[in-house]
Every structure is written in C-alpha cells, then in structure tokens.
Coordinates of C-alpha atoms in Angstrom, one line a residue:
X1 CA 0.0 0.0 0.0
X2 CA 3.0 2.3 -0.6
X3 CA 1.8 5.7 -1.9
X4 CA 2.9 6.7 -5.4
X5 CA 5.6 9.4 -5.5
X6 CA 4.2 12.8 -4.5
X7 CA 1.2 11.5 -2.7
X8 CA 0.6 11.4 1.1
X9 CA 0.8 7.9 2.6
X10 CA -2.5 7.0 4.2
X11 CA -3.9 4.2 6.3
X12 CA -7.5 3.0 6.6
X13 CA -7.6 4.5 10.1
X14 CA -6.5 7.9 8.9
X15 CA -9.0 7.8 6.0
X16 CA -11.9 7.0 8.5
X17 CA -10.8 9.9 10.7
X18 CA -10.8 12.2 7.7
X19 CA -14.3 11.0 6.8
X20 CA -15.5 11.7 10.3
X21 CA -14.1 15.2 10.1
X22 CA -15.8 15.8 6.8
X23 CA -19.1 14.6 8.1
X24 CA -18.8 16.7 11.3
X25 CA -18.1 19.8 9.2
X26 CA -21.0 19.1 6.9
X27 CA -23.4 18.6 10.0
X28 CA -22.2 21.8 11.6
X29 CA -22.8 23.7 8.3
X30 CA -26.3 22.4 8.0
X31 CA -27.2 23.1 11.6
X32 CA -26.3 26.8 10.9
X33 CA -28.7 27.0 8.0
X34 CA -32.1 28.7 8.6
X35 CA -35.1 26.4 8.5
X36 CA -36.0 27.9 5.1
X37 CA -33.3 25.7 3.6
X38 CA -35.4 22.6 4.6
X39 CA -38.8 23.9 3.5
X40 CA -39.1 21.2 0.8
X41 CA -36.9 18.5 2.1
X42 CA -38.9 17.9 5.3
X43 CA -42.7 17.4 5.2
X44 CA -45.4 19.6 6.9
X45 CA -48.5 18.5 8.7
X46 CA -52.0 19.8 9.7
X47 CA -53.6 18.5 12.8
X48 CA -57.1 18.4 11.3
X49 CA -59.1 17.3 14.2
X50 CA -58.6 15.9 17.7
X51 CA -55.8 18.2 18.8
X52 CA -54.8 17.4 22.5
X53 CA -56.1 13.8 22.3
X54 CA -52.4 12.8 22.0
X55 CA -51.6 13.9 25.5
X56 CA -52.1 11.6 28.5
X57 CA -53.9 14.1 30.7
X58 CA -56.6 14.2 27.9
X59 CA -56.9 10.6 26.7
X60 CA -56.8 9.2 30.2
X61 CA -60.3 10.6 30.6
X62 CA -61.8 9.3 27.3
X63 CA -60.3 7.6 24.3
X64 CA -60.3 9.2 20.9
X65 CA -58.3 10.1 17.8
X66 CA -56.3 12.9 16.3
X67 CA -56.5 13.3 12.5
X68 CA -53.4 14.6 10.7
X69 CA -52.9 15.5 7.1
X70 CA -49.4 15.5 5.6
X71 CA -49.0 18.4 3.2
X72 CA -46.4 19.7 0.7
X73 CA -44.7 23.0 1.2
X74 CA -46.7 26.0 0.3
X75 CA -45.1 29.5 0.7
X76 CA -48.5 31.0 1.6
X77 CA -49.1 28.9 4.7
X78 CA -46.0 27.1 5.9
X79 CA -44.5 29.2 8.6
X80 CA -43.9 29.2 12.4
X81 CA -46.5 29.5 15.1
X82 CA -49.4 28.4 13.0
X83 CA -50.0 24.9 14.4
X84 CA -47.9 23.1 11.7
X85 CA -45.6 21.2 14.1
X86 CA -42.7 23.6 13.3
X87 CA -40.9 22.9 16.6
X88 CA -40.9 19.2 15.7
X89 CA -39.7 20.0 12.2
X90 CA -36.7 21.8 13.8
X91 CA -35.9 18.7 15.8
X92 CA -36.1 16.6 12.6
X93 CA -33.6 19.0 10.9
X94 CA -31.2 18.5 13.8
X95 CA -31.6 14.7 13.8
X96 CA -31.3 14.1 10.1
X97 CA -29.5 17.1 8.7
X98 CA -32.6 18.6 7.1
X99 CA -33.6 15.4 5.2
X100 CA -35.8 12.4 5.7
X101 CA -34.1 9.4 7.3
X102 CA -33.8 6.8 4.5
X103 CA -32.6 4.1 6.8
X104 CA -35.8 4.2 9.0
X105 CA -39.4 3.5 8.3
X106 CA -42.0 6.2 9.1
X107 CA -43.1 4.6 12.4
X108 CA -39.6 4.2 13.8
X109 CA -38.6 7.6 12.6
X110 CA -41.6 9.2 14.3
X111 CA -40.7 7.4 17.5
X112 CA -37.1 8.7 17.4
X113 CA -38.3 12.2 16.7
X114 CA -40.8 12.1 19.5
X115 CA -38.2 10.8 21.9
X116 CA -35.7 13.5 20.9
X117 CA -38.1 16.4 21.3
X118 CA -39.4 15.0 24.6
X119 CA -36.1 14.1 26.3
X120 CA -36.1 17.0 28.6
X121 CA -39.7 16.2 29.7
X122 CA -39.1 12.4 30.2
X123 CA -35.5 12.0 31.3
X124 CA -34.4 15.2 33.1
X125 CA -37.8 16.6 33.9
X126 CA -36.4 20.0 33.2
X127 CA -39.5 20.7 31.0
X128 CA -43.0 20.4 32.2
X129 CA -44.9 20.1 28.9
X130 CA -44.8 17.2 26.4
X131 CA -44.8 17.6 22.6
X132 CA -47.7 15.5 21.5
X133 CA -47.0 12.5 19.2
X134 CA -49.5 13.6 16.6
X135 CA -46.9 16.2 15.6
X136 CA -44.2 13.6 14.9
X137 CA -46.6 11.0 13.4
X138 CA -48.2 13.7 11.3
X139 CA -44.9 14.8 9.9
X140 CA -43.6 11.3 9.2
X141 CA -46.8 9.5 8.1
X142 CA -47.8 10.4 4.5
X143 CA -51.4 11.1 3.5
X144 CA -54.3 11.4 5.9
X145 CA -54.0 9.6 9.3
X146 CA -56.2 8.6 12.1
X147 CA -54.2 8.3 15.3
X148 CA -56.1 6.5 18.1
X149 CA -55.2 7.2 21.7
X150 CA -56.4 5.8 25.0
X151 CA -55.5 5.0 28.6
X152 CA -53.3 8.0 29.4
X153 CA -50.7 7.1 26.9
X154 CA -48.6 9.5 24.7
X155 CA -48.4 7.1 21.7
X156 CA -51.3 5.9 19.5
X157 CA -52.3 2.3 20.0
X158 CA -53.7 2.2 16.4
X159 CA -53.0 4.1 13.2
X160 CA -55.2 4.1 10.2
X161 CA -53.7 5.6 7.1
X162 CA -55.0 6.8 3.7
X163 CA -51.7 7.2 1.9
X164 CA -52.0 5.4 -1.5
X165 CA -52.7 7.8 -4.4
X166 CA -52.7 4.7 -6.7
X167 CA -55.9 3.5 -5.0
X168 CA -58.8 5.2 -6.8
X169 CA -60.9 5.6 -3.7
X170 CA -58.1 7.2 -1.7
X171 CA -57.1 9.4 -4.7
X172 CA -60.7 10.6 -4.8
X173 CA -60.6 11.5 -1.1
X174 CA -57.4 13.4 -1.5
X175 CA -58.8 15.4 -4.5
X176 CA -62.0 16.1 -2.5
X177 CA -60.2 17.3 0.5
X178 CA -58.1 19.7 -1.6
X179 CA -61.3 21.0 -3.2
X180 CA -63.5 21.6 -0.1
X181 CA -61.0 22.6 2.6
X182 CA -60.1 26.3 2.4
X183 CA -57.2 27.7 4.5
X184 CA -57.8 31.3 5.5
X185 CA -55.1 33.6 6.8
X186 CA -56.0 35.5 10.0
X187 CA -55.3 39.2 9.0
X188 CA -53.7 40.1 12.3
X189 CA -51.5 38.5 14.9
X190 CA -53.6 36.0 16.7
X191 CA -51.1 35.0 19.3
X192 CA -50.0 37.8 21.7
X193 CA -46.4 37.9 23.1
X194 CA -45.9 35.4 25.9
X195 CA -48.9 33.3 24.7
X196 CA -49.5 30.1 26.7
X197 CA -52.2 27.9 25.4
X198 CA -52.6 26.2 28.8
X199 CA -52.9 29.3 30.9
X200 CA -56.2 27.8 31.9
X201 CA -56.5 24.0 31.6
X202 CA -59.8 22.8 33.0
X203 CA -58.7 19.1 32.7
X204 CA -56.0 19.8 35.2
X205 CA -58.1 22.0 37.5
X206 CA -59.0 20.1 40.7
X207 CA -62.1 22.3 41.2
X208 CA -63.7 21.0 37.9
X209 CA -65.8 17.8 38.6
X210 CA -64.5 14.6 37.0
X211 CA -67.8 14.1 35.2
X212 CA -67.4 17.5 33.5
X213 CA -63.8 16.7 32.4
X214 CA -65.0 13.4 30.9
X215 CA -67.8 15.2 29.1
X216 CA -65.4 17.7 27.5
X217 CA -63.0 15.1 26.3
X218 CA -65.8 12.9 25.0
X219 CA -67.1 15.8 23.0
X220 CA -63.6 16.3 21.5
X221 CA -63.3 12.6 20.7
X222 CA -66.8 12.4 19.1
X223 CA -66.0 15.4 16.9
X224 CA -62.8 13.7 15.7
X225 CA -64.7 10.5 14.9
X226 CA -67.3 12.4 13.0
X227 CA -64.5 14.1 11.0
X228 CA -63.0 10.8 10.1
X229 CA -66.3 9.4 9.0
X230 CA -66.9 12.6 7.0
X231 CA -63.6 12.2 5.2
X232 CA -64.3 8.6 4.2
X233 CA -67.8 9.6 3.0
X234 CA -66.6 12.8 1.4
X235 CA -69.3 14.7 3.3
X236 CA -68.4 18.4 3.5
X237 CA -71.3 19.4 5.7
X238 CA -70.5 16.7 8.2
X239 CA -66.8 17.6 8.1
X240 CA -67.5 21.3 8.7
X241 CA -69.7 20.5 11.7
X242 CA -66.9 18.3 13.1
X243 CA -64.4 21.1 12.8
X244 CA -66.7 23.6 14.6
X245 CA -67.5 21.0 17.3
X246 CA -63.7 20.5 17.8
X247 CA -63.3 24.3 18.3
X248 CA -66.1 24.3 20.9
X249 CA -64.5 21.4 22.8
X250 CA -61.1 23.3 22.7
X251 CA -62.8 26.3 24.2
X252 CA -64.4 24.3 27.0
X253 CA -61.1 22.5 27.8
X254 CA -58.5 25.2 27.2
X255 CA -60.2 28.6 26.8
X256 CA -57.0 30.4 25.6
X257 CA -56.7 28.1 22.6
X258 CA -59.7 29.8 21.0
X259 CA -59.3 33.3 22.4
X260 CA -55.7 34.3 23.4
X261 CA -56.9 37.8 24.4
X262 CA -59.6 36.6 26.7
X263 CA -59.8 38.9 29.8
X264 CA -56.8 40.9 28.6
X265 CA -57.7 42.9 25.5
X266 CA -61.4 43.2 24.9
X267 CA -61.0 44.8 21.5
X268 CA -58.6 42.2 20.2
X269 CA -60.8 39.4 21.6
X270 CA -63.8 40.8 19.8
X271 CA -61.9 41.2 16.6
X272 CA -60.8 37.6 16.6
X273 CA -64.2 36.2 17.6
X274 CA -65.9 38.3 14.8
X275 CA -63.4 37.0 12.3
X276 CA -64.2 33.4 13.3
X277 CA -67.9 34.1 13.2
X278 CA -67.7 35.4 9.6
X279 CA -66.1 32.2 8.5
X280 CA -68.2 29.7 10.5
X281 CA -71.6 28.2 10.1
X282 CA -73.9 29.2 8.4
X283 CA -71.5 31.1 6.1
X284 CA -69.4 27.9 5.7
X285 CA -69.9 24.3 6.7
X286 CA -67.7 25.0 9.7
X287 CA -64.2 26.1 10.8
X288 CA -61.3 25.4 13.2
X289 CA -58.0 27.1 14.0
X290 CA -54.9 25.3 12.5
X291 CA -53.3 25.5 16.0
X292 CA -53.8 26.7 19.5
X293 CA -54.5 30.4 19.5
X294 CA -55.1 30.8 15.8
X295 CA -52.6 30.5 13.0
X296 CA -55.0 29.9 10.2
X297 CA -58.7 29.2 10.0

C-alpha cells in the first residue's frame, strides 16, 4: 500500500478519521442553516381534528383520535407559530440534517423524533410540557392519518392511514379534501407575546368535577370520529360541523386556545371572535383554527 511518489501515505484508520471530520463539518454547516433551507426536504402537517387527544392528561379521561394531514410545502401557509408542528420539524432537521431518514421506516422515525423532542420532559424533567406525538406521526406518516389514543398514553395504539394515491378511492378522497378545505389567513397577529395555550387548563383544574372533564374530552373525541367518517364519506357538511365542534371542545377545555386575548384585551378578543364568526356556520360548513390560539382558520 505504498503511496505513489508525491502522494501522502494513508492508512484505513486515517481515512476513516478524515471522513469523520468531513461529516462533522457538513453537519455543523447544515445546523447553521435557517429552516427555510429545509422547506421542501422535510414534510409539513396539519392537525385536522382531535388536537390534544395525544396527551395523557386528555386521553386518560376518554379515548379518541387525532387526525393529521401530511402536506407539501406552500409558501403562503408554511410558517412558524401556526400549528404546523414547526418545533418538531426543527428537531427533525437536527436529527437528520434537514432530510428524511432513508434508513428508517415512518413509524420508527416518528418514535425517534418524539423521543428526541421530549427528552427534557421524560428524562431530566427540566421541562413540564410534552410535545404530542401527533406532531411527529403527522410529519412522518404520509397522507391522511387517524391516530387513536387511550388509557393515558402518549403514543397511539392504532394508526389508520390513507396514503396510497394509486388507490382510486383514496385518490378521490385526496382530491375532494383539496377541493373543499379552504385555508384562511387571519389578517392580524392572533397569538400575543408570551402566549400560553394552557394558561387555563380545565382538565387539570381540581375544582372541575371529573364528570365535566370526561364530558369535555368525550365531546372532542366524538367530533374527531365524525370528522374521520366525513372524510371517508366525502361529506363536506358533516366535516365542517366536526371542525366547529372541535373548536367548541377546545374552548371548554383550554379557553385560551380559541381566544388568546380573553380577559386581557377586549378589542382584540372581539376582533378575533368576529373573524371566526364570519367564516363559521352558516357562512361555511364549519371552521377550526390550525393551531392553539389561531394560526390559520
């Protein structure tokens, strides 16, 4: 293995070390890139119905599903603080250098992503809140997904996916959803500085009777189930009602998810509520915020 004249003599050990240095430099360079660099290399997701069912303090009271829709990048809607799992996308960029992990299937990748984002909550307990697994499953599972939760667990016990565009029935559902769902930008900042979606959490409030807590979560779960049935049946009226019923359940459970200005800025509160009313039933089949505190409608 003597090097030719003029070339540096190398060993397999030195070559491996050089490769490690090159990879480390590449990783460091990618970590310094803004998330805009990964807009099209990492997927996006909408939590379409059932938000909060993926957290144990919710599904321990009643079982139910969260419905996620995996979407392609669109410059008009894909941005931070709009309920599109952007914090989880940032963790994915750190884990896999801004690309999808080709060596992992969607389920295993979603599990790793959930574990990475929730390490501080689970291991060190330095963080009090948990990132819900519908964020990670919604990002990694293509198509439309029904994630079923129960028993105070963070991970779905069952996943039902519509993810095959070659199937005529599923292709028809995808085309129908793209036709009937309208994403409306809220024309002002819906989340004030320092916003906390759980500033009031009635499911954790010891003064709220258990029966009332169960009723609230059951309402949320039933709305999600109705949404899934509506998607399968391609029933826009039923789907719209399910979205509005989800919004009502959110308000009963976490009041600041539907009105971040509640009790703080009466004018802003009224402005936001009037905007929602203009786009809700009977003007449309129904509506729901894309995330806690607004984002899109």
